[in-house]
PDB file of C-alpha atoms in Angstrom:
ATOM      1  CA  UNK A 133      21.974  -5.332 -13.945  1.00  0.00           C
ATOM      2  CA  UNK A 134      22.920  -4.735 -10.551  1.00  0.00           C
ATOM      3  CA  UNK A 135      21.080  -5.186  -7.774  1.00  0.00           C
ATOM      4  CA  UNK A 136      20.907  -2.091  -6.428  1.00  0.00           C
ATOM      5  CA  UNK A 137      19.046  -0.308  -9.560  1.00  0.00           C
ATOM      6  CA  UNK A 138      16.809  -3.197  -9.455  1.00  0.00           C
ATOM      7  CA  UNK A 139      14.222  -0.652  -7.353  1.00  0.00           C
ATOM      8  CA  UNK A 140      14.412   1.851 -10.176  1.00  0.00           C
ATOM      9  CA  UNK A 141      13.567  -0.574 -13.068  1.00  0.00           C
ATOM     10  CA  UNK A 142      10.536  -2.410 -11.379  1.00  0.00           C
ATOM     11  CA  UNK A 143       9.214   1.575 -10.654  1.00  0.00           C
ATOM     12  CA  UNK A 144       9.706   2.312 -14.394  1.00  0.00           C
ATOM     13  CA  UNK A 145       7.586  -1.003 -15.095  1.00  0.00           C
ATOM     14  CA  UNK A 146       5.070   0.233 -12.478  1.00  0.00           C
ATOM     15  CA  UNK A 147       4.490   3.515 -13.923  1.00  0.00           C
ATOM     16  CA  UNK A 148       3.665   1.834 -17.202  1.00  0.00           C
ATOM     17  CA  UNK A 149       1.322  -1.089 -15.608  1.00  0.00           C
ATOM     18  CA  UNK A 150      -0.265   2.090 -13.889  1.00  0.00           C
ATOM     19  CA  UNK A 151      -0.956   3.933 -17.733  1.00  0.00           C
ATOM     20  CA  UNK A 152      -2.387   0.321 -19.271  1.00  0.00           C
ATOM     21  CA  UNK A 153      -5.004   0.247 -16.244  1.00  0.00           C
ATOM     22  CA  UNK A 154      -7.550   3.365 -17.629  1.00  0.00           C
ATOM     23  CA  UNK A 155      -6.821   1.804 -21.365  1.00  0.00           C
ATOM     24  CA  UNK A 156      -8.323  -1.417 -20.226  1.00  0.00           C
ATOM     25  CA  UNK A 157     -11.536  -2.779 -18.751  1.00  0.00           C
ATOM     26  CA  UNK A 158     -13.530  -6.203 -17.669  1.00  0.00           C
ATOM     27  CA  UNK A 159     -10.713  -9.037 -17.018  1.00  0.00           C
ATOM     28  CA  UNK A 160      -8.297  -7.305 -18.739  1.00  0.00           C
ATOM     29  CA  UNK A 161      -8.050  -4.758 -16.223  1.00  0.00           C
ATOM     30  CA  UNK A 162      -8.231  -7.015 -13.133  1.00  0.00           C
ATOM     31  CA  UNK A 163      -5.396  -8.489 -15.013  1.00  0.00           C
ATOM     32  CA  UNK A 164      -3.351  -5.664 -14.850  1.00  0.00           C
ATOM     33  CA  UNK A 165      -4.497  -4.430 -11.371  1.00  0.00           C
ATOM     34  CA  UNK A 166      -2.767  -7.677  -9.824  1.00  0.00           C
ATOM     35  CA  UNK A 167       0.090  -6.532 -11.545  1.00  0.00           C
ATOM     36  CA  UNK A 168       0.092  -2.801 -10.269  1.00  0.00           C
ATOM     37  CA  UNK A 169      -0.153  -4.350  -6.842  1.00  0.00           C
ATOM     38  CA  UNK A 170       2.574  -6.828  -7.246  1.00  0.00           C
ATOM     39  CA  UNK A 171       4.985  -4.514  -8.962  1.00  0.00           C
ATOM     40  CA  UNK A 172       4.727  -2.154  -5.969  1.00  0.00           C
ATOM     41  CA  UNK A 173       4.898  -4.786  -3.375  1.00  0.00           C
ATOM     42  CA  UNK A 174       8.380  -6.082  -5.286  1.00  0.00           C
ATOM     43  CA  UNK A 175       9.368  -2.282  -6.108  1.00  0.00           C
ATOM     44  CA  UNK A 176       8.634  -1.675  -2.258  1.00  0.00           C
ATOM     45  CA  UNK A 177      10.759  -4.918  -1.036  1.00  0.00           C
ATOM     46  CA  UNK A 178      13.609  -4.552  -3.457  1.00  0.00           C
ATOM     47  CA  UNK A 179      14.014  -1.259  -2.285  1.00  0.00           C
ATOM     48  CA  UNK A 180      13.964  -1.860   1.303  1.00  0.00           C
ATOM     49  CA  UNK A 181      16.321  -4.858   0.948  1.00  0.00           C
ATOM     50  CA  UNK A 182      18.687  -2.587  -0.922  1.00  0.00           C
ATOM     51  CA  UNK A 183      18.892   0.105   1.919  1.00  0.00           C
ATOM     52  CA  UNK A 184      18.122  -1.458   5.148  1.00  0.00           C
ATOM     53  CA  UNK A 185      18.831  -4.981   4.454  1.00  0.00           C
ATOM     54  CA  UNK A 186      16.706  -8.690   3.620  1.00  0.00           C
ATOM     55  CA  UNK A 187      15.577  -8.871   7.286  1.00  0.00           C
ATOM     56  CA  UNK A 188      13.833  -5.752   7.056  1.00  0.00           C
ATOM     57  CA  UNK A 189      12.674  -5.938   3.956  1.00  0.00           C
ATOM     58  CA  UNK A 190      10.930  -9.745   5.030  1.00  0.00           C
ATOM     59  CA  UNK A 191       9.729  -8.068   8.162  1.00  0.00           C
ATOM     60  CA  UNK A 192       7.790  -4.815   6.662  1.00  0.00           C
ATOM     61  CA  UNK A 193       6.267  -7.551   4.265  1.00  0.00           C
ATOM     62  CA  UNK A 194       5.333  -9.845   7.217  1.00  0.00           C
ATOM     63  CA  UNK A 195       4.140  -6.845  10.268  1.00  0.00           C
ATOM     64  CA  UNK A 196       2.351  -4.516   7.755  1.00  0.00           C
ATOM     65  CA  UNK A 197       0.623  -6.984   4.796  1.00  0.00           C
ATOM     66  CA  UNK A 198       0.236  -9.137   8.202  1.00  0.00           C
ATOM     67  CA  UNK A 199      -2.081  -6.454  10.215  1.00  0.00           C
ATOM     68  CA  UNK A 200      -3.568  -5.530   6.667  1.00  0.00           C
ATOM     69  CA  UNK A 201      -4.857  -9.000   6.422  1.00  0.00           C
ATOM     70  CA  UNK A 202      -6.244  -9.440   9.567  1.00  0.00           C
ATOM     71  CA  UNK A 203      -7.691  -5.999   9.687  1.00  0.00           C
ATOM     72  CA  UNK A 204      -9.359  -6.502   6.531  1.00  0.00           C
ATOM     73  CA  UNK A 205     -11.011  -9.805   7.839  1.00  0.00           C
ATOM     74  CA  UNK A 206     -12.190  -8.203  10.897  1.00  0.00           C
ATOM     75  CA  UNK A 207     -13.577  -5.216   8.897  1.00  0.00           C
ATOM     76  CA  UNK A 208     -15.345  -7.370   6.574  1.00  0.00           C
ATOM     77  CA  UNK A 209     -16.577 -10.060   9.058  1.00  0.00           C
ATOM     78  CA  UNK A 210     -17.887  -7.345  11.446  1.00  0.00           C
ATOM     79  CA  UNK A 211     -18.194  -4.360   9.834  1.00  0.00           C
ATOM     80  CA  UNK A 212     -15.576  -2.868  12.382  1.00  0.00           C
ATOM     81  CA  UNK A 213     -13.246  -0.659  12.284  1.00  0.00           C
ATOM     82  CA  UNK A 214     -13.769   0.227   8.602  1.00  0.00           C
ATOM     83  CA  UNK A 215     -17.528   0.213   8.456  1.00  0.00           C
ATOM     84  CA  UNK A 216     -19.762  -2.832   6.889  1.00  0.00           C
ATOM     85  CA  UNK A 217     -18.026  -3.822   3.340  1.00  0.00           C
ATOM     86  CA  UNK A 218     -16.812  -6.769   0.989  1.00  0.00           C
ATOM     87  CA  UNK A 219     -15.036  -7.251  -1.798  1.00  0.00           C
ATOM     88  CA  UNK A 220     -15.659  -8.793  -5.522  1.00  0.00           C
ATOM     89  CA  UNK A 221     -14.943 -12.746  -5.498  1.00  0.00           C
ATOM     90  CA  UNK A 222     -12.780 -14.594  -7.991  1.00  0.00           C
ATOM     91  CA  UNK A 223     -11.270 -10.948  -9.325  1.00  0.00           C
ATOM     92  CA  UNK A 224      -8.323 -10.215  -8.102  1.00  0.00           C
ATOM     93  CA  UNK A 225      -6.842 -14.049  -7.292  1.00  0.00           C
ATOM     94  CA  UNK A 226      -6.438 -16.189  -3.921  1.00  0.00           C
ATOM     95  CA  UNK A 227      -8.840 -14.886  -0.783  1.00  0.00           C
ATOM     96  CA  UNK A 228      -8.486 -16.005   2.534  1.00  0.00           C
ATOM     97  CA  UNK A 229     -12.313 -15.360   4.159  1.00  0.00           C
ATOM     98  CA  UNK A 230     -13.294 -13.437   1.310  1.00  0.00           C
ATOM     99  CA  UNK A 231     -10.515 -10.783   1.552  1.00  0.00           C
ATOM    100  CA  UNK A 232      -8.180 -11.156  -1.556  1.00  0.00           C
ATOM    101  CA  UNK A 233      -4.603 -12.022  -0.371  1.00  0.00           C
ATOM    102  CA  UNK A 234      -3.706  -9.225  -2.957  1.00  0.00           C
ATOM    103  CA  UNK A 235      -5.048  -7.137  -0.510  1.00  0.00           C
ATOM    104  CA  UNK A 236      -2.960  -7.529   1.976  1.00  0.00           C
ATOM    105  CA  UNK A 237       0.174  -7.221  -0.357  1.00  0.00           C
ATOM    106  CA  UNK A 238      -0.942  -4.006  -1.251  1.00  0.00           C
ATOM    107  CA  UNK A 239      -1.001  -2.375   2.227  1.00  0.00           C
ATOM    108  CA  UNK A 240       2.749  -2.854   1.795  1.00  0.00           C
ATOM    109  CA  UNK A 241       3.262  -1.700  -1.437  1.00  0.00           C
ATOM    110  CA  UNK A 242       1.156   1.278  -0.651  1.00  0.00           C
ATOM    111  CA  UNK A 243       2.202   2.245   3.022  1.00  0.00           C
ATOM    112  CA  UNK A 244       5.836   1.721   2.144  1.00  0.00           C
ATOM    113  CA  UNK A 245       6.987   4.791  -0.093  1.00  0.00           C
ATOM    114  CA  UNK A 246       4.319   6.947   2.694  1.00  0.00           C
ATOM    115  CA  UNK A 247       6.893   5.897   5.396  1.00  0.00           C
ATOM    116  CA  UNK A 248      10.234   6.120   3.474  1.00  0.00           C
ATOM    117  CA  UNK A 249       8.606   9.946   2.623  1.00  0.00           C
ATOM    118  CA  UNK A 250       7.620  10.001   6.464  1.00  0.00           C
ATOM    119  CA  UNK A 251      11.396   9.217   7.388  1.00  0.00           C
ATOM    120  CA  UNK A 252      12.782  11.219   4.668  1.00  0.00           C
ATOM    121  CA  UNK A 253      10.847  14.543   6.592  1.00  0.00           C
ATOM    122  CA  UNK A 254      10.850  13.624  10.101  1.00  0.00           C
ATOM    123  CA  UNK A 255      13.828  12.202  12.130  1.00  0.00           C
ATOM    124  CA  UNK A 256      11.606  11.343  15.425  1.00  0.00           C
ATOM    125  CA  UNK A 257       8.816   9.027  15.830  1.00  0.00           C
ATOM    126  CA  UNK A 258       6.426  12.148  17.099  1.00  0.00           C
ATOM    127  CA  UNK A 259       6.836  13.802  13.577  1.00  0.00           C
ATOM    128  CA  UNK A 260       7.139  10.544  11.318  1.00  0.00           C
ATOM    129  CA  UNK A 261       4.436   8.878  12.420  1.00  0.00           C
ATOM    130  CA  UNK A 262       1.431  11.491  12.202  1.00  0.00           C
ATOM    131  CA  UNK A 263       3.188  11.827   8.570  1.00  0.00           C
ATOM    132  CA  UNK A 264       2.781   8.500   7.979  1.00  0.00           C
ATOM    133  CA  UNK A 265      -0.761   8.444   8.448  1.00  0.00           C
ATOM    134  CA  UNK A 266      -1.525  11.385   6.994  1.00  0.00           C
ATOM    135  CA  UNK A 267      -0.204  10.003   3.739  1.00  0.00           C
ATOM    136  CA  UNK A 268      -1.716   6.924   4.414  1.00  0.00           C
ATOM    137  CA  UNK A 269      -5.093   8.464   4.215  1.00  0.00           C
ATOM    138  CA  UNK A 270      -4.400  10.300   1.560  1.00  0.00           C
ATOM    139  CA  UNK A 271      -3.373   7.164  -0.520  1.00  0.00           C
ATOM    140  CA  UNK A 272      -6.767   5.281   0.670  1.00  0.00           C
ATOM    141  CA  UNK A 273      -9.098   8.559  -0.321  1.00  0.00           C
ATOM    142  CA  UNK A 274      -7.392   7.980  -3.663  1.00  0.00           C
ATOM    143  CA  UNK A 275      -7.638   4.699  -4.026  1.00  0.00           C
ATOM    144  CA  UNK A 276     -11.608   3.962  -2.229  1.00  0.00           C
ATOM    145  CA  UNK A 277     -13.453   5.407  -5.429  1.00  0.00           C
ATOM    146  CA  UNK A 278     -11.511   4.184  -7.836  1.00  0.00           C
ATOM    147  CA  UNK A 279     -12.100   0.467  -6.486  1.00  0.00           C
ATOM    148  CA  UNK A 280     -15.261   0.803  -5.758  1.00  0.00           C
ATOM    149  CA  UNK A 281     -15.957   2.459  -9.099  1.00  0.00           C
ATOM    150  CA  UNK A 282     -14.694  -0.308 -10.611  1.00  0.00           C
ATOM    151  CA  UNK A 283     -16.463  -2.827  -8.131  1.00  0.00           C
ATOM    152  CA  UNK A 284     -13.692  -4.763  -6.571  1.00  0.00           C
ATOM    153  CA  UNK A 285     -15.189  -4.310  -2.907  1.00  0.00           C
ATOM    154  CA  UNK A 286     -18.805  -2.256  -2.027  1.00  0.00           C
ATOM    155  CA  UNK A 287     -19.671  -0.637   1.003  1.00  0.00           C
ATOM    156  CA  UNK A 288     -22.978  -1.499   2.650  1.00  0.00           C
ATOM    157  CA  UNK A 289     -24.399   1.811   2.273  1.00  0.00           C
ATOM    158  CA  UNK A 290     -25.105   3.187  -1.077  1.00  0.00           C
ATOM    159  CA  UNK A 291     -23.715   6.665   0.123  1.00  0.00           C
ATOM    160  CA  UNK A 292     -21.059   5.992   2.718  1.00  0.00           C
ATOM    161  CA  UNK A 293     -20.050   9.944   3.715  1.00  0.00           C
ATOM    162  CA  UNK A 294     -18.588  10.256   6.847  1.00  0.00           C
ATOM    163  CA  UNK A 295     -18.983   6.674   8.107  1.00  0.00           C
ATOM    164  CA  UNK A 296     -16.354   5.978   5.096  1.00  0.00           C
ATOM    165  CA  UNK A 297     -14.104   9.164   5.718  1.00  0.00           C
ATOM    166  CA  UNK A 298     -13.992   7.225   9.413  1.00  0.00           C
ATOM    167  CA  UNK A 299     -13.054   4.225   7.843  1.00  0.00           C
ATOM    168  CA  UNK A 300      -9.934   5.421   6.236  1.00  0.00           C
ATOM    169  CA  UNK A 301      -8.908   7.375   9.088  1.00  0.00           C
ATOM    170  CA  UNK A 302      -9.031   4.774  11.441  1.00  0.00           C
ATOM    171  CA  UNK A 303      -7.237   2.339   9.213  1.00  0.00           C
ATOM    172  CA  UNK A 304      -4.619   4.617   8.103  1.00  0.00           C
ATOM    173  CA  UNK A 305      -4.181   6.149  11.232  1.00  0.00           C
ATOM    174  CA  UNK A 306      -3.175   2.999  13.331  1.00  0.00           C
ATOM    175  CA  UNK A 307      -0.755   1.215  11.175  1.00  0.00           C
ATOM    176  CA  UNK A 308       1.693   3.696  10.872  1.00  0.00           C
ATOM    177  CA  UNK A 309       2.255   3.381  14.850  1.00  0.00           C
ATOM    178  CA  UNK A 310       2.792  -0.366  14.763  1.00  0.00           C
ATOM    179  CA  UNK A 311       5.439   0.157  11.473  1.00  0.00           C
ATOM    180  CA  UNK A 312       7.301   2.590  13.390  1.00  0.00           C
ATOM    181  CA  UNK A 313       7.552   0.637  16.828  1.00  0.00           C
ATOM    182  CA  UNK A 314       9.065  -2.099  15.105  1.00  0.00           C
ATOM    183  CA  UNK A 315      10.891  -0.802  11.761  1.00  0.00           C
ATOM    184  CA  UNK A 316      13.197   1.875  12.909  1.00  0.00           C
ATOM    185  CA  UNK A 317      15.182   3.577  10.354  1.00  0.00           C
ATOM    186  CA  UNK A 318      18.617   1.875   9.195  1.00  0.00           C
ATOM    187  CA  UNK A 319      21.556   3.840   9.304  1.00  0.00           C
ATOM    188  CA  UNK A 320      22.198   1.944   6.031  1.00  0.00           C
ATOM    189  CA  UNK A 321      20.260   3.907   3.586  1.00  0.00           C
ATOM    190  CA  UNK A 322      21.615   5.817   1.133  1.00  0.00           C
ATOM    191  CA  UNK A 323      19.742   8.876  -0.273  1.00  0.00           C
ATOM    192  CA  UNK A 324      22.059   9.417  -3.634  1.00  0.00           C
ATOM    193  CA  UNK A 325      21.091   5.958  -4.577  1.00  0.00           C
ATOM    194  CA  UNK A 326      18.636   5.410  -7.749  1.00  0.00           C
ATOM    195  CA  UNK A 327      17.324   2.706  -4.978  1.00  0.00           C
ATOM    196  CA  UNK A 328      16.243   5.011  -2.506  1.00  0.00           C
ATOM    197  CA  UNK A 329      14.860   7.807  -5.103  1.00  0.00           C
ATOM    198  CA  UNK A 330      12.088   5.641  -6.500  1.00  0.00           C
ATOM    199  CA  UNK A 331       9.496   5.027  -3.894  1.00  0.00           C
ATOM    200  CA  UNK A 332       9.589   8.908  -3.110  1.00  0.00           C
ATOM    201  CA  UNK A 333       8.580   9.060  -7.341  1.00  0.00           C
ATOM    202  CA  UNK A 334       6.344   5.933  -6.924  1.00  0.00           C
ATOM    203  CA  UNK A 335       4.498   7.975  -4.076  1.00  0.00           C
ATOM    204  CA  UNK A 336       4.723  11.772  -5.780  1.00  0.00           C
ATOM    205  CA  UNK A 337       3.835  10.421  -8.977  1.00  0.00           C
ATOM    206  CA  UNK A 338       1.976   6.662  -9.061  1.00  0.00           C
ATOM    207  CA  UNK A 339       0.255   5.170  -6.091  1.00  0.00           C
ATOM    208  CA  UNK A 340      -2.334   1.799  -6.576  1.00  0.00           C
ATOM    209  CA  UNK A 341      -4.241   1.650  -9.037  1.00  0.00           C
TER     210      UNK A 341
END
């Protein structure tokens, strides 16, 4: 196995993790939701270390699961800028203040394959960036209900509405400005690559669980 198809194997084995998680419930499927999130995180890194390099692979990991962790402490300690929420204890593995490090892993194996799509349709910041975001949100609106259905974090109020659509905008909506002010796109990637196809199909076809 080469390296280079390494991205496209761990994407195959994500796809399947992502099928198990509706067949399962209880432990079971906390089990498997720590492994949806860490295949993307590796799926996101091994691609990124295959077309731009291990520096910025390490550095996406360390800027964007970085601000996702400290974001999500703020947001749970005081309520802003997300809105007043917390998550599940002892579910989904190690926590640092109540936020599960998981967490923070996957803001990068979730914003990732948003920005490689970003960067695949815009060349300049001005048209990446709102892309980024807007994919970003898109992402969280998928993912909010399905968590909370499944009670790994709860929102304060029983019926968040707008308060929550303001939540995911304004975390969605910031990020991508910080990724793109210090990740700017490698002339090193290479688009016929089975490497650089699979976050695009982890994006169009996958997401978190």
């Amino acid at each position: 196995m080469t390296v280079r198809r390494l991205p496209a194997l761990t994407a195959i084995a994500l796809v399947l993790a992502q099928i198990a998680y509706p067949l399962t419930i209880g432990a079971a499927r906390d089990r498997v939701t720590v492994v949806v999130v860490l295949l993307s995180v590796v799926t996101a890194l091994a691609h990124a270390r295959v077309t731009r390099g291990p520096r910025f692979a390490a550095g996406f990991l360390l800027i964007v699961s970085g601000i996702g962790l400290a974001a999500e402490i703020a947001g749970t300690t005081s309520g802003f800028p997300f809105g007043c929420y917390h998550y599940a204890h002892d579910r989904l593995g190690p926590a640092v203040a109540d936020v599960p490090l998981l967490i923070a892993l996957a803001w990068t194996g979730g914003l990732y394959p948003v920005w490689v799509v970003a960067n695949r349709l815009g060349s300049v910041a001005a048209v990446r960036v709102p892309l980024t975001a807007a994919g970003a949100v898109g992402w969280d609106l998928f993912l909010d209900p399905q968590m909370v259905a499944d009670g790994q974090w709860t929102w304060c109020s029983p019926h968040p509405g707008l308060p929550s659509w303001n939540a995911h905008r304004r975390r969605c909506t910031r990020v991508p400005g910080m990724v793109n002010n210090s990740m700017n796109p490698s002339p090193r990637v290479q688009k016929s690559t089975d490497a650089a196809r699979s976050p695009v199909g982890i994006f169009t076809n996958a997401g978190i669980p």
